[in-house]
Coordinates of C-alpha atoms in Angstrom, one line a residue:
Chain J
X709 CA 50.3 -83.2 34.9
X710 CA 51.8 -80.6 33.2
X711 CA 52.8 -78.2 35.9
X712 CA 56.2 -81.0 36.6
X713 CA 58.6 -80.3 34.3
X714 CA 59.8 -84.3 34.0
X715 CA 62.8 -85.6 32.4
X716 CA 64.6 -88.5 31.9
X717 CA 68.1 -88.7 32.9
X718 CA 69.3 -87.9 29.5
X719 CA 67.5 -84.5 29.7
X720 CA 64.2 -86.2 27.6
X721 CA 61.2 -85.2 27.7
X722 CA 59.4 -88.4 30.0
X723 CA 55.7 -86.9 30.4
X724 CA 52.9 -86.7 27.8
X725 CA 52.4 -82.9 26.3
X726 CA 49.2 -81.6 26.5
X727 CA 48.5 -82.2 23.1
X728 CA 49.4 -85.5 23.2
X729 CA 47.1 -85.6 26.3
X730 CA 43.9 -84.0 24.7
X731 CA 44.1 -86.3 21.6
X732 CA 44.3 -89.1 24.2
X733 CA 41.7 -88.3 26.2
X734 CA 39.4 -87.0 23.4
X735 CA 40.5 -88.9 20.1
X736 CA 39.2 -87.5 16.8
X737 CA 37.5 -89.3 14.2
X738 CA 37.8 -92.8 15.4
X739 CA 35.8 -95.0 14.1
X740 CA 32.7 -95.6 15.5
X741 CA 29.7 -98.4 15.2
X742 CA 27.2 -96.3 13.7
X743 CA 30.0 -95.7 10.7
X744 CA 29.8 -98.6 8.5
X745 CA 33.2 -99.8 6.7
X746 CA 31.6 -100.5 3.4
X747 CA 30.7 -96.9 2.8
X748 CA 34.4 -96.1 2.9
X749 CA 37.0 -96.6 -0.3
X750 CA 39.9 -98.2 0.8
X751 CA 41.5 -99.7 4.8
X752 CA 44.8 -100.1 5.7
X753 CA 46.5 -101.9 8.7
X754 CA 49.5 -102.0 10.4
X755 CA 51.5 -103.4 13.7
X756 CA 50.7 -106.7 15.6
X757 CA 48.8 -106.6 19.3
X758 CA 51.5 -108.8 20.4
X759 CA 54.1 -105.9 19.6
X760 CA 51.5 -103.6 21.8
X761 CA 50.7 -101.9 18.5
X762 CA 47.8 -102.6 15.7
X763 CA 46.4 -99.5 13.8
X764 CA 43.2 -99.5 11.5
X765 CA 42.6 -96.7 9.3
X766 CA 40.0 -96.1 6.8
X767 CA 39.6 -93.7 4.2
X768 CA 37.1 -91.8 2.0
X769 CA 38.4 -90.1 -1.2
X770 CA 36.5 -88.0 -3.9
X771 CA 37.1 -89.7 -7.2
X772 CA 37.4 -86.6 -8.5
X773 CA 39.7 -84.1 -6.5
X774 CA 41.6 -87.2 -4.8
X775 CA 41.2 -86.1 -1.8
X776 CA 40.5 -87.6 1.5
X777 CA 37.1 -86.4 2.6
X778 CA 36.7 -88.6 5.5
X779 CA 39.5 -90.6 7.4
X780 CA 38.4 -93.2 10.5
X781 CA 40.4 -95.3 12.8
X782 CA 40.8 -97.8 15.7
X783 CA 44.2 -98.1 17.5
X784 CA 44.6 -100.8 20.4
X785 CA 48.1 -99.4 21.8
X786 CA 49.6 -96.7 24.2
X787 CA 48.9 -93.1 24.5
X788 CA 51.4 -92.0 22.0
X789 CA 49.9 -94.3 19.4
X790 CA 46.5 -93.1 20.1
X791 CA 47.3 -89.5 20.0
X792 CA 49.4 -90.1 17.2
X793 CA 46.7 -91.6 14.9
X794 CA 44.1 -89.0 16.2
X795 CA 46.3 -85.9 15.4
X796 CA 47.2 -88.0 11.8
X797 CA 43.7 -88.3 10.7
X798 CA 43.4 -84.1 11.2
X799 CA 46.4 -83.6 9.5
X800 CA 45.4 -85.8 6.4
X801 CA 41.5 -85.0 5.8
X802 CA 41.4 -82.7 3.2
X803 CA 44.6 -83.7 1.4
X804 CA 44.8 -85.2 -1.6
X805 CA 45.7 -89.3 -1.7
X806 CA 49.5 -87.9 -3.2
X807 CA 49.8 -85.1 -0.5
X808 CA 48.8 -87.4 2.6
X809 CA 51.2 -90.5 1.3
X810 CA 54.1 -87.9 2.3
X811 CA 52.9 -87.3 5.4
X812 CA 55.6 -88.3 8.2
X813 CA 56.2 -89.4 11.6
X814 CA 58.2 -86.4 12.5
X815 CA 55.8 -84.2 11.3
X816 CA 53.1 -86.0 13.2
X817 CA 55.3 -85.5 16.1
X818 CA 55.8 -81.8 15.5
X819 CA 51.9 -81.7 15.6
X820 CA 51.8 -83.2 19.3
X821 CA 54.3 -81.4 20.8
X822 CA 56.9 -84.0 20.9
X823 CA 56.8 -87.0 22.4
X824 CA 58.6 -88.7 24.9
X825 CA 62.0 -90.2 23.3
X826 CA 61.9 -93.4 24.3
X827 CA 58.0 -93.9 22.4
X828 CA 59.1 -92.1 19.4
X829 CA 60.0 -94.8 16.8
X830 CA 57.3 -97.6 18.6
X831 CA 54.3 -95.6 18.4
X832 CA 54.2 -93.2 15.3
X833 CA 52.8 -95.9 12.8
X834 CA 49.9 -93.9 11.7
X835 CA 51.5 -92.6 8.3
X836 CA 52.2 -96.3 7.8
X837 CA 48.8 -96.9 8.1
X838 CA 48.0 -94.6 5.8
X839 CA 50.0 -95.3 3.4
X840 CA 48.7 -98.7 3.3
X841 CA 45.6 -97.6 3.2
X842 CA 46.3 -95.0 0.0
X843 CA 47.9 -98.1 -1.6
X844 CA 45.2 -100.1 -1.0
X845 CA 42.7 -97.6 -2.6
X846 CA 44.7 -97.2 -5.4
X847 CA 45.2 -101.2 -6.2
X848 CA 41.1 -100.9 -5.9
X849 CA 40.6 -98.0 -8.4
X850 CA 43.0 -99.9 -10.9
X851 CA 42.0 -103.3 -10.6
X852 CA 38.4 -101.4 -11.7
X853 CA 39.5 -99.6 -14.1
Chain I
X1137 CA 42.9 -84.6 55.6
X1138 CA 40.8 -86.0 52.9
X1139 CA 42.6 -87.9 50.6
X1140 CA 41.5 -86.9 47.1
X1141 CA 43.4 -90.2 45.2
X1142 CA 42.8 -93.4 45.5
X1143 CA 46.2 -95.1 45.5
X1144 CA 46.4 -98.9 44.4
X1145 CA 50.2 -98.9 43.9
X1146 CA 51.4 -100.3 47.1
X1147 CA 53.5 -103.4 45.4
X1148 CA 55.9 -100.3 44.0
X1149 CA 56.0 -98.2 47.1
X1150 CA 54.1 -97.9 50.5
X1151 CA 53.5 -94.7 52.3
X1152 CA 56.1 -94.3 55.1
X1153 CA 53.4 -95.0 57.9
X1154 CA 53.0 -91.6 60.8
X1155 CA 54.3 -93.6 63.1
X1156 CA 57.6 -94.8 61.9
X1157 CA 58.2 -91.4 60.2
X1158 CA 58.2 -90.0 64.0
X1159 CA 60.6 -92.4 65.2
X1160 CA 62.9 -91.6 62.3
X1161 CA 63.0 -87.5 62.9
X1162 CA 65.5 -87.4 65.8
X1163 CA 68.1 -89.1 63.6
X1164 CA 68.1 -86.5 61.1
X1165 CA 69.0 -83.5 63.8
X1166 CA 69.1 -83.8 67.7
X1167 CA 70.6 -87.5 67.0
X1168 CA 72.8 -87.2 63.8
X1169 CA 75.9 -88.2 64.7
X1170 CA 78.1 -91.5 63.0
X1171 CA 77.5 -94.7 64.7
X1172 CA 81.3 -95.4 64.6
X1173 CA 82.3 -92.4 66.1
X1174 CA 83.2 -92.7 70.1
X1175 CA 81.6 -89.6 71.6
X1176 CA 78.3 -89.8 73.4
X1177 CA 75.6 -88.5 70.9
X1178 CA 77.6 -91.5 68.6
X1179 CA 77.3 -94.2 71.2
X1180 CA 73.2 -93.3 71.2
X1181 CA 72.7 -93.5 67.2
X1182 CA 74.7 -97.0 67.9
X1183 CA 72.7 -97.8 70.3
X1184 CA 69.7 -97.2 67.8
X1185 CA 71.0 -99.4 65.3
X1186 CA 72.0 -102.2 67.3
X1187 CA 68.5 -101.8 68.8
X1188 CA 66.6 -102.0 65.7
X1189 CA 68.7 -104.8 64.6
X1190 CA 67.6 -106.8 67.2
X1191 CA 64.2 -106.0 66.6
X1192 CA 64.3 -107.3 63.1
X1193 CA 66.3 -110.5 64.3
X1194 CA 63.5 -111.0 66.4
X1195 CA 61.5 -111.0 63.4
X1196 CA 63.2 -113.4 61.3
X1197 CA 63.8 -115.7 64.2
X1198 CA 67.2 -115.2 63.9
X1199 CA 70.3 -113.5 65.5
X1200 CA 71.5 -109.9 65.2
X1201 CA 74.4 -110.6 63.7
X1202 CA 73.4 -112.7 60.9
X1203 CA 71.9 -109.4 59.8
X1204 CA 72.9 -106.3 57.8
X1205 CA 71.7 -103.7 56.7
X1206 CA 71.7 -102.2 53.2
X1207 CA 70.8 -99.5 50.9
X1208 CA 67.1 -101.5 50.0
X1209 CA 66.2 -104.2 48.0
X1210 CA 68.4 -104.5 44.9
X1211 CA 71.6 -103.8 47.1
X1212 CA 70.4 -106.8 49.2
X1213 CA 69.5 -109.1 46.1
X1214 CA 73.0 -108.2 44.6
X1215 CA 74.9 -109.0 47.4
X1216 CA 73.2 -112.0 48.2
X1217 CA 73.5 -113.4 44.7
X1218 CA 76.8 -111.8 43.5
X1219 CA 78.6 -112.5 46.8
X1220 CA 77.8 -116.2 47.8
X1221 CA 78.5 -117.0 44.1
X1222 CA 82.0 -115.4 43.7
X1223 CA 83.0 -116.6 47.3
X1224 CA 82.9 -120.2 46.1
X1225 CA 84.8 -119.3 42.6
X1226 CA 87.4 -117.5 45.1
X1227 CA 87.4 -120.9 47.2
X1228 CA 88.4 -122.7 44.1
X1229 CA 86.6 -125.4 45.1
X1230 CA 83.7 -125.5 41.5
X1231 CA 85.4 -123.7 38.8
X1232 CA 82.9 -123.3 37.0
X1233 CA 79.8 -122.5 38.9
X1234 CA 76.0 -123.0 38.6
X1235 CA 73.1 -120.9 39.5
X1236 CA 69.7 -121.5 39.2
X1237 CA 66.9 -118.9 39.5
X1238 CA 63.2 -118.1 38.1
X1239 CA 61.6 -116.9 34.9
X1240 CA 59.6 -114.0 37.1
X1241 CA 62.6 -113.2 39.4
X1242 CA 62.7 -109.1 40.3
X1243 CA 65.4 -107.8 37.8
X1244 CA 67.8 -107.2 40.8
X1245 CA 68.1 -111.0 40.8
X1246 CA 68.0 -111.7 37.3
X1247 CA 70.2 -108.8 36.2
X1248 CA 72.6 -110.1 39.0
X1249 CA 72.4 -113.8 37.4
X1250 CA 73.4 -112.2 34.1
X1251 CA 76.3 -110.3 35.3
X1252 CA 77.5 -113.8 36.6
X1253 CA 77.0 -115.2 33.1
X1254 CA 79.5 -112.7 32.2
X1255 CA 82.0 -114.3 34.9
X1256 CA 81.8 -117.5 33.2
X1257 CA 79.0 -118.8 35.6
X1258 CA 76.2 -120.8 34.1
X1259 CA 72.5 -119.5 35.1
X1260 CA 69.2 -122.2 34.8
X1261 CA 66.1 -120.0 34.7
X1262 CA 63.4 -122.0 36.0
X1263 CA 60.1 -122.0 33.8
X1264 CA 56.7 -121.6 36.1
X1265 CA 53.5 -122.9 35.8
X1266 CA 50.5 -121.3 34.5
X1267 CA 49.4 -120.3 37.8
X1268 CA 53.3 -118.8 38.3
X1269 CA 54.7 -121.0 40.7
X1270 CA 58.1 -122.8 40.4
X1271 CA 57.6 -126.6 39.8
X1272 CA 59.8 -128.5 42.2
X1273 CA 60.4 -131.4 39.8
X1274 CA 61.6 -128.8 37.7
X1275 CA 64.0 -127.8 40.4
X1276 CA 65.0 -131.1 40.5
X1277 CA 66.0 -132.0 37.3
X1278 CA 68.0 -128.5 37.2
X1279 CA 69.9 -129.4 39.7
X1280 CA 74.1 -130.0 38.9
X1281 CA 77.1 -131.4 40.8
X1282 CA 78.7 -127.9 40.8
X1283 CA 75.3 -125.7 41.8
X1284 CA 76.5 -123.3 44.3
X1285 CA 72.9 -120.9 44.3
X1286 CA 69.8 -121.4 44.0
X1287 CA 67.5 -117.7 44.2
X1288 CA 63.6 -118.1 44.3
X1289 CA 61.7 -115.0 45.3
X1290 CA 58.7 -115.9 48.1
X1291 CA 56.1 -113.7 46.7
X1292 CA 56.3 -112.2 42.6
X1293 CA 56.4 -108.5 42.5
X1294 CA 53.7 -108.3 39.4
X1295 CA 51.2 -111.3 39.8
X1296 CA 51.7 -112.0 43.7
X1297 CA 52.0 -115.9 43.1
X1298 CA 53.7 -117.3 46.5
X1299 CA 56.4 -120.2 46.3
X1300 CA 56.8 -123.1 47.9
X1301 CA 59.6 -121.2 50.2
X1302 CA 60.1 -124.0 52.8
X1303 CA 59.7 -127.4 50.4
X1304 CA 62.3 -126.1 47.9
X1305 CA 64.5 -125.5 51.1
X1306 CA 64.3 -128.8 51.8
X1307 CA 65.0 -130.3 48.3
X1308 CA 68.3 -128.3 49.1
X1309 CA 69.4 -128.7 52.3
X1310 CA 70.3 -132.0 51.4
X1311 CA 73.0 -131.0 49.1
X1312 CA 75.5 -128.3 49.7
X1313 CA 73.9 -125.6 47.4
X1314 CA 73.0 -121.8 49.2
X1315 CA 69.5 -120.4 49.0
X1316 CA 68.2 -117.7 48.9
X1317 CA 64.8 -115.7 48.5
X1318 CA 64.0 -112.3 47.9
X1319 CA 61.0 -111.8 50.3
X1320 CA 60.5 -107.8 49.4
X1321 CA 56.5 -108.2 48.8
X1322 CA 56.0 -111.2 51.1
X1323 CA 57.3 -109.6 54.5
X1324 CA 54.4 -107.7 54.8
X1325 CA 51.8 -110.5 54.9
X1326 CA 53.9 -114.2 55.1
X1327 CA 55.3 -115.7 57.9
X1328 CA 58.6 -114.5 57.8
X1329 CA 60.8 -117.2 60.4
X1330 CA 63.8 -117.5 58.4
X1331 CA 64.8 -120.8 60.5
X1332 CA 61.1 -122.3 59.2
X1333 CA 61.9 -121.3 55.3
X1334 CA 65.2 -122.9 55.5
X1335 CA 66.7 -120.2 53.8
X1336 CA 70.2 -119.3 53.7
X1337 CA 69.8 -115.6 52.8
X1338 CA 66.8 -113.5 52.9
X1339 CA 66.0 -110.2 51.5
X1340 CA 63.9 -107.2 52.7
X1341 CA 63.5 -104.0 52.2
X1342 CA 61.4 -100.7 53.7
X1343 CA 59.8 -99.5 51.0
X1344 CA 57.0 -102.2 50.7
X1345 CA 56.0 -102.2 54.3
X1346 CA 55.3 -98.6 55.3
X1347 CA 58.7 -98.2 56.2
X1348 CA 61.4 -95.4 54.3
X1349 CA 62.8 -95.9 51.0
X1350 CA 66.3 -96.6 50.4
X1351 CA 66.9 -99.4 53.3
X1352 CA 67.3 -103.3 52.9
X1353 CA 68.0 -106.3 55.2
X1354 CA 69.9 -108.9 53.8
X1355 CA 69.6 -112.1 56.3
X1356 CA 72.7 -113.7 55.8
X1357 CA 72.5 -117.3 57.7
X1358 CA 75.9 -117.8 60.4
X1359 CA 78.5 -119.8 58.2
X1360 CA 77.6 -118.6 54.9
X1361 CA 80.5 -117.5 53.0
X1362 CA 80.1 -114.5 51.4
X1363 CA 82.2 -111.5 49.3
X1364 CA 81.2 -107.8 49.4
X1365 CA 80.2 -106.4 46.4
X1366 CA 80.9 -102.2 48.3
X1367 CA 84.6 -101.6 49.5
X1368 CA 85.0 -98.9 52.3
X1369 CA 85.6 -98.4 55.8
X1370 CA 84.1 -102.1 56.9
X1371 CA 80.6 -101.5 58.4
X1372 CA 78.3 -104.2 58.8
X1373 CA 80.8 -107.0 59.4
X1374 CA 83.0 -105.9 56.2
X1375 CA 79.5 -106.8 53.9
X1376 CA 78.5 -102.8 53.5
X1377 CA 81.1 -100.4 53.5
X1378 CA 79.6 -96.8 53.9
X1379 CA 78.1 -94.9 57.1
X1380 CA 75.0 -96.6 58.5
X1381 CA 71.8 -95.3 57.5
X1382 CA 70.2 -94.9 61.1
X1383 CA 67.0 -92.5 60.4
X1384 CA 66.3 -95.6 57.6
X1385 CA 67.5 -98.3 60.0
X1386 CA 65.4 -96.7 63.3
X1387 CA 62.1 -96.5 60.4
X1388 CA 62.7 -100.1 58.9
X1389 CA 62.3 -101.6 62.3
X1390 CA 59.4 -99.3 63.4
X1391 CA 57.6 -100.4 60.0
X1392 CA 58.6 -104.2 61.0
X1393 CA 56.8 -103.7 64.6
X1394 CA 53.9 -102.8 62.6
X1395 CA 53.9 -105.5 61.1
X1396 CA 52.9 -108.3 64.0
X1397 CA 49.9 -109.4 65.1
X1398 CA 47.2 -111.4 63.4
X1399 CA 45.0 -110.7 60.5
X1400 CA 47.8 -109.8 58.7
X1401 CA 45.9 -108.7 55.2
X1402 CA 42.9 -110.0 55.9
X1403 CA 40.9 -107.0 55.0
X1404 CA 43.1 -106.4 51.7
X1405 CA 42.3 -110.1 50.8
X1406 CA 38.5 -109.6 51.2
X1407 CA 39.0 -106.3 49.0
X1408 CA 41.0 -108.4 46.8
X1409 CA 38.3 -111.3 46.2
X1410 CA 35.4 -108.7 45.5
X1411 CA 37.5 -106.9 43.2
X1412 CA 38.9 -109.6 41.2
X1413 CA 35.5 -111.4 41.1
X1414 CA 34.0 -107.5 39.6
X1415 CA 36.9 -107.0 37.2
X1416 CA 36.9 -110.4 35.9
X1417 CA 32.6 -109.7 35.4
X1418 CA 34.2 -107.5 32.0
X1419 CA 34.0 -109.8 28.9
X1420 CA 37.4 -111.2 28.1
X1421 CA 39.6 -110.3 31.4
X1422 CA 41.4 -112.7 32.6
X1423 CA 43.2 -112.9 35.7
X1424 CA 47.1 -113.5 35.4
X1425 CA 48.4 -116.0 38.7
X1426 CA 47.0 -118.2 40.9
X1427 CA 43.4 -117.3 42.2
X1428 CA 44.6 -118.1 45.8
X1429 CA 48.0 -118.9 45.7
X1430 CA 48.4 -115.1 45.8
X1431 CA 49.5 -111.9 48.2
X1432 CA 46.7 -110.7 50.0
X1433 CA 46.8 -107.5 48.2
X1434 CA 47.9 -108.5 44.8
X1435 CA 45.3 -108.6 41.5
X1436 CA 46.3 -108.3 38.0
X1437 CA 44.6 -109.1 35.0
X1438 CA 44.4 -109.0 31.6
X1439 CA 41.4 -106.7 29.2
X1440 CA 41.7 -108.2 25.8
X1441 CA 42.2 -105.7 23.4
X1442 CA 43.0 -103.2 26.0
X1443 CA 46.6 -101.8 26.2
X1444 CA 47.9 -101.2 29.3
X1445 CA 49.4 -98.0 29.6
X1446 CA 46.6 -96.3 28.0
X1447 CA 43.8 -97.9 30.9
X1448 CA 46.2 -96.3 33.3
X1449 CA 46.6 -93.0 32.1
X1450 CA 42.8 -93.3 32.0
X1451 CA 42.2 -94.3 35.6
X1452 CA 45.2 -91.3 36.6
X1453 CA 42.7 -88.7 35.5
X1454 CA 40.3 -90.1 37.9
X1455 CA 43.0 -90.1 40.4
X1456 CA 43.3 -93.8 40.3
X1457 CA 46.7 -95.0 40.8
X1458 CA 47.7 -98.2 39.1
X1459 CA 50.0 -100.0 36.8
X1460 CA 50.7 -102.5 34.2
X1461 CA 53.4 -104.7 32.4
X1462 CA 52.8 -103.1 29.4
X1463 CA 56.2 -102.4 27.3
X1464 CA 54.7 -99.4 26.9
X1465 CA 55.1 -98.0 30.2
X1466 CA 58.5 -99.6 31.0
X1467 CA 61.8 -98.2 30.0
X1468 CA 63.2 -101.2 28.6
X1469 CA 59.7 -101.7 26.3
X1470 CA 59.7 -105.0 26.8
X1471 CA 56.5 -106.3 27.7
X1472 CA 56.4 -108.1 31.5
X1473 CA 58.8 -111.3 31.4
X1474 CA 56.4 -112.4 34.2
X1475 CA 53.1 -112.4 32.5
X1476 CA 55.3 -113.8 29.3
X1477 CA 57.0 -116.3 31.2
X1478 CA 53.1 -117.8 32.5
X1479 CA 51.0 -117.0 29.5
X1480 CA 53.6 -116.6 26.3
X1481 CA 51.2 -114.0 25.1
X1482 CA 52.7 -110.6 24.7
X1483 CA 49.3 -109.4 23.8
X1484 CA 48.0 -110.2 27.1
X1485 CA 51.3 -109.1 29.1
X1486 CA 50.7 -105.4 27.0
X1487 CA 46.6 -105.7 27.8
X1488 CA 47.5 -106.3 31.6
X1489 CA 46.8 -103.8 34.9
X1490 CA 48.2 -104.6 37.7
X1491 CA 46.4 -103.3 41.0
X1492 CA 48.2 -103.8 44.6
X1493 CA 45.9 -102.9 47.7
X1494 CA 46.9 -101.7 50.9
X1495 CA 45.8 -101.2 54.9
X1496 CA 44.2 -97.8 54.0
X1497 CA 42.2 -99.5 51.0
X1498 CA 38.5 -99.1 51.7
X1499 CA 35.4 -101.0 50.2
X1500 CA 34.7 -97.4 48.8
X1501 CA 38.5 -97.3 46.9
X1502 CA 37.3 -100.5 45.5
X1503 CA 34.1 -99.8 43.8
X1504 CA 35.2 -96.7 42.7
X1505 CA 38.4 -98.8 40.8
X1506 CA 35.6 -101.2 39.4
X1507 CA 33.4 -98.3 38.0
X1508 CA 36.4 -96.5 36.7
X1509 CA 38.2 -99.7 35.0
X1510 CA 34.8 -101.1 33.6
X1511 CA 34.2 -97.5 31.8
X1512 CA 37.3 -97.1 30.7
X1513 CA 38.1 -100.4 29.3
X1514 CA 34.7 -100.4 27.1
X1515 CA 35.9 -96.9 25.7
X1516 CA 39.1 -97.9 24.8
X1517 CA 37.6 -100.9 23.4
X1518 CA 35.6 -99.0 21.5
X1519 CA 38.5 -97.6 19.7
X1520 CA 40.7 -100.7 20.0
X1521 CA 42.1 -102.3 16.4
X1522 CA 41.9 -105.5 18.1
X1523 CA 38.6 -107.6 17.9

């Protein structure tokens, strides 16, 4: 696919990169079966599947260091949004909780190569995801504290 | 030569078919000249056009000169709406002006309809069933002292639903109001006798029935008034300004020959039957239409939890070439106003593939779009956020 140079009439970039391509063809870390949710600290949602996005992400943090040692996810939504979380949860494993909360679309769209203008702002909700997932480990730890 | 894809596309382009690319070739070189020049060599590529014009009044049962030709399929559905409706404002006879089209119209109708808005007409979008068919009573009750235009496509684009072409015409012709259908996707399969539908304008177009891109017929019944919406040197009775298109012309009506004779579809709608009756095997698919009420070659249904885009970027690795009303694949990312306007569920109009089958489809294309489609969707399940 990548051998046509393809762009929109505007001079965009139309076609999927070939990162964006390998994350969607071979996602990282989603979630699986065999994983069970209650061994992980905290879950965070965002998106709606009637506005062709929903993102799940779990995460696993070390009490001590604070930092994610294991991040999951399920995504129902397009290419972009699949690739987008799969590249996220790289990107954040092995951060701490403070370090991935700044984590940002752009930079998530740095990491793929771009992605075609017009999916940009629809389909890079994994940091939101994240974020609500960070929150929601947080409320846990001080609601036990 | 092998193919190595298996193409199942053929509601958003048809292969120009051998044939009517060979009749086409002489217009490009040895017989290039301008229709309305005088010489010779123009006299012959006249003599081409008038001759395939013919062949498509033949077609529609109806007479050469209540056809022209334009540059395909939105050019056709423009004119036909754009033109009857600001003819009758120009008349002066209904000031104001009332139109009445579908919810699933092709956006060359219902983008026309919404330019006329702008010009201070009033546009009724008819609601369908949850089949996606037009209810007549519903036409009824729409209908105003000062409707000038009623457009209702004969077969949907997306789902393949066929309307009731020939009882709506009747419900009109007994009031003064135009009608007209944009039969793009039907002309391939439905009976296509203008006269029998009733119609008052018709539209048709190459691309969906093997025939070149970038050529449309707009059947324009004798006595209908009409404006041009292109302004140039007068071609085509002063309705399509600009120099014919013959290679396009010579190929629509070589695609249209193609065309007759019986079992039209047939073997698409066998193909179609087994493949909708595999698909719909997959736990929570549903199929989006009427089960029969359908083009031969039309299936499209809905994987919950399965957006669209992403199962057809899946199936384009195997070389399996579909598509889907997913916003996510469309420019606008809206999702399909057709699967929204029958189901009201965005979820399923994102979750949807559409698949459109053709005369080269084989039994073999099939079950290799059934194994790939059943794979794919449990793997992107697998990773779905929706239960």
């Amino acid at each position: 696919m990548s051998k046509y140079d393809v762009k929109d009439i505007g001079g965009y970039e139309w076609i999927y990169s070939e990162k964006v391509q390998e994350h969607f063809y071979n996602p990282k870390n989603v979630m699986t079966d065999d994983l069970k949710e209650k061994d992980f600290d905290a879950v965070g949602e965002v998106g709606s599947p009637a506005c062709g996005d929903l993102m799940k992400i779990w995460i696993k943090v070390d009490p001590k260091t604070k930092k994610i040692t294991d991040l999951r996810w399920k995504t129902f939504g397009c290419a972009s949004a699949i690739a987008s979380t799969s590249v996220l949860s790289e990107m954040a494993i092995g951060k701490t909780i403070n370090q991935a909360y700044k984590i940002t679309p752009l930079q998530i769209t740095k990491k793929l190569g771009g992605l075609p203008k017009r999916k940009i702002h629809c389909s890079v909700l994994g940091d939101q995801a994240l974020r609500a997932a960070i929150d929601n480990y947080n409320k846990k730890i001080l609601s036990a504290a | 030569m092998t193919k190595d894809f298996v193409y199942f596309d053929h509601a958003a382009t048809t292969p120009t078919d051998k044939r009517v690319l060979k009749k086409m070739l002489p217009y490009f070189d040895a017989d290039f000249a301008n229709p309305s020049s005088l010489y010779l060599p123009a006299l012959k590529a006249k003599k081409a056009v008038d001759g395939s014009r013919a062949q498509i009044a033949k077609f529609l049962n109806c007479k050469p000169s209540e056809i022209i030709f334009t540059a395909g399929g939105t050019e056709s559905d423009n004119l036909a709406v754009l033109g009857t409706a600001r003819s009758l404002k120009l008349k002066g006879e209904r000031v104001k002006g009332h139109i009445i089209t579908t919810q699933i119209e092709h956006p060359a109708v219902l983008n026309a309809c919404r330019q006329l808005k702008k010009e201070n007409f009033d546009v009724t979008y008819l609601p369908v069933d949850r089949d996606g068919i037009v209810k007549l009573d519903g036409l009824k009750k729409a209908l105003r002292k000062d409707t000038v235009l009623v457009s209702i496509m004969y077969a949907n684009n997306e789902i393949g639903t066929i309307q009731p072409i020939a009882e709506i015409s009747k419900i009109l012709a007994k009031r003064k109001i135009l009608f007209h259908s944009d039969a793009c996707q039907a002309a391939g399969y439905l009976p296509m006798d203008a006269k029998k539908l009733g119609v008052d304008l018709l539209t048709i177009n190459g691309s969906k029935i093997y025939g070149p891109k970038g050529i449309g017929v707009l059947y324009i019944k004798k006595g209908v008034e009409i404006e041009p919406i292109t302004f140039g040197g007068g071609q085509e009775n002063g309705l399509r300004s600009g120099t014919e298109n013959v290679p396009a012309i010579v190929g629509l009506a070589a695609a249209i020959s193609l065309l007759r004779g019986k079992g039209k579809g047939e073997s698409e709608k066998k193909l179609r039957d087994y493949i909708i009756q595999e698909l719909l095997k997959i736990p929570n698919s549903k199929l989006n239409g009427h089960r029969t009420k359908r083009l031969p070659n039309n299936i499209n249904i809905s994987f919950e939890g399965v957006e669209g885009e992403s199962l057809v970027l899946y199936l384009d690795k195997e070389k399996i070439y579909t598509s889907t009303g997913s916003a996510c694949s469309s420019t606008s990312l809206d999702p399909s106003h057709v699967i929204m306007a029958i189901t009201n569920d965005a979820e399923r109009a994102h979750s949807s593939l559409r698949v459109t089958l053709g005369r080269s489809t084989t039994k073999k294309d099939a079950d290799k779009l059934i194994s790939a489609t059943k794979k794919y969707v449990k793997k992107l399940r697998e990773m779905s956020a929706v239960k």
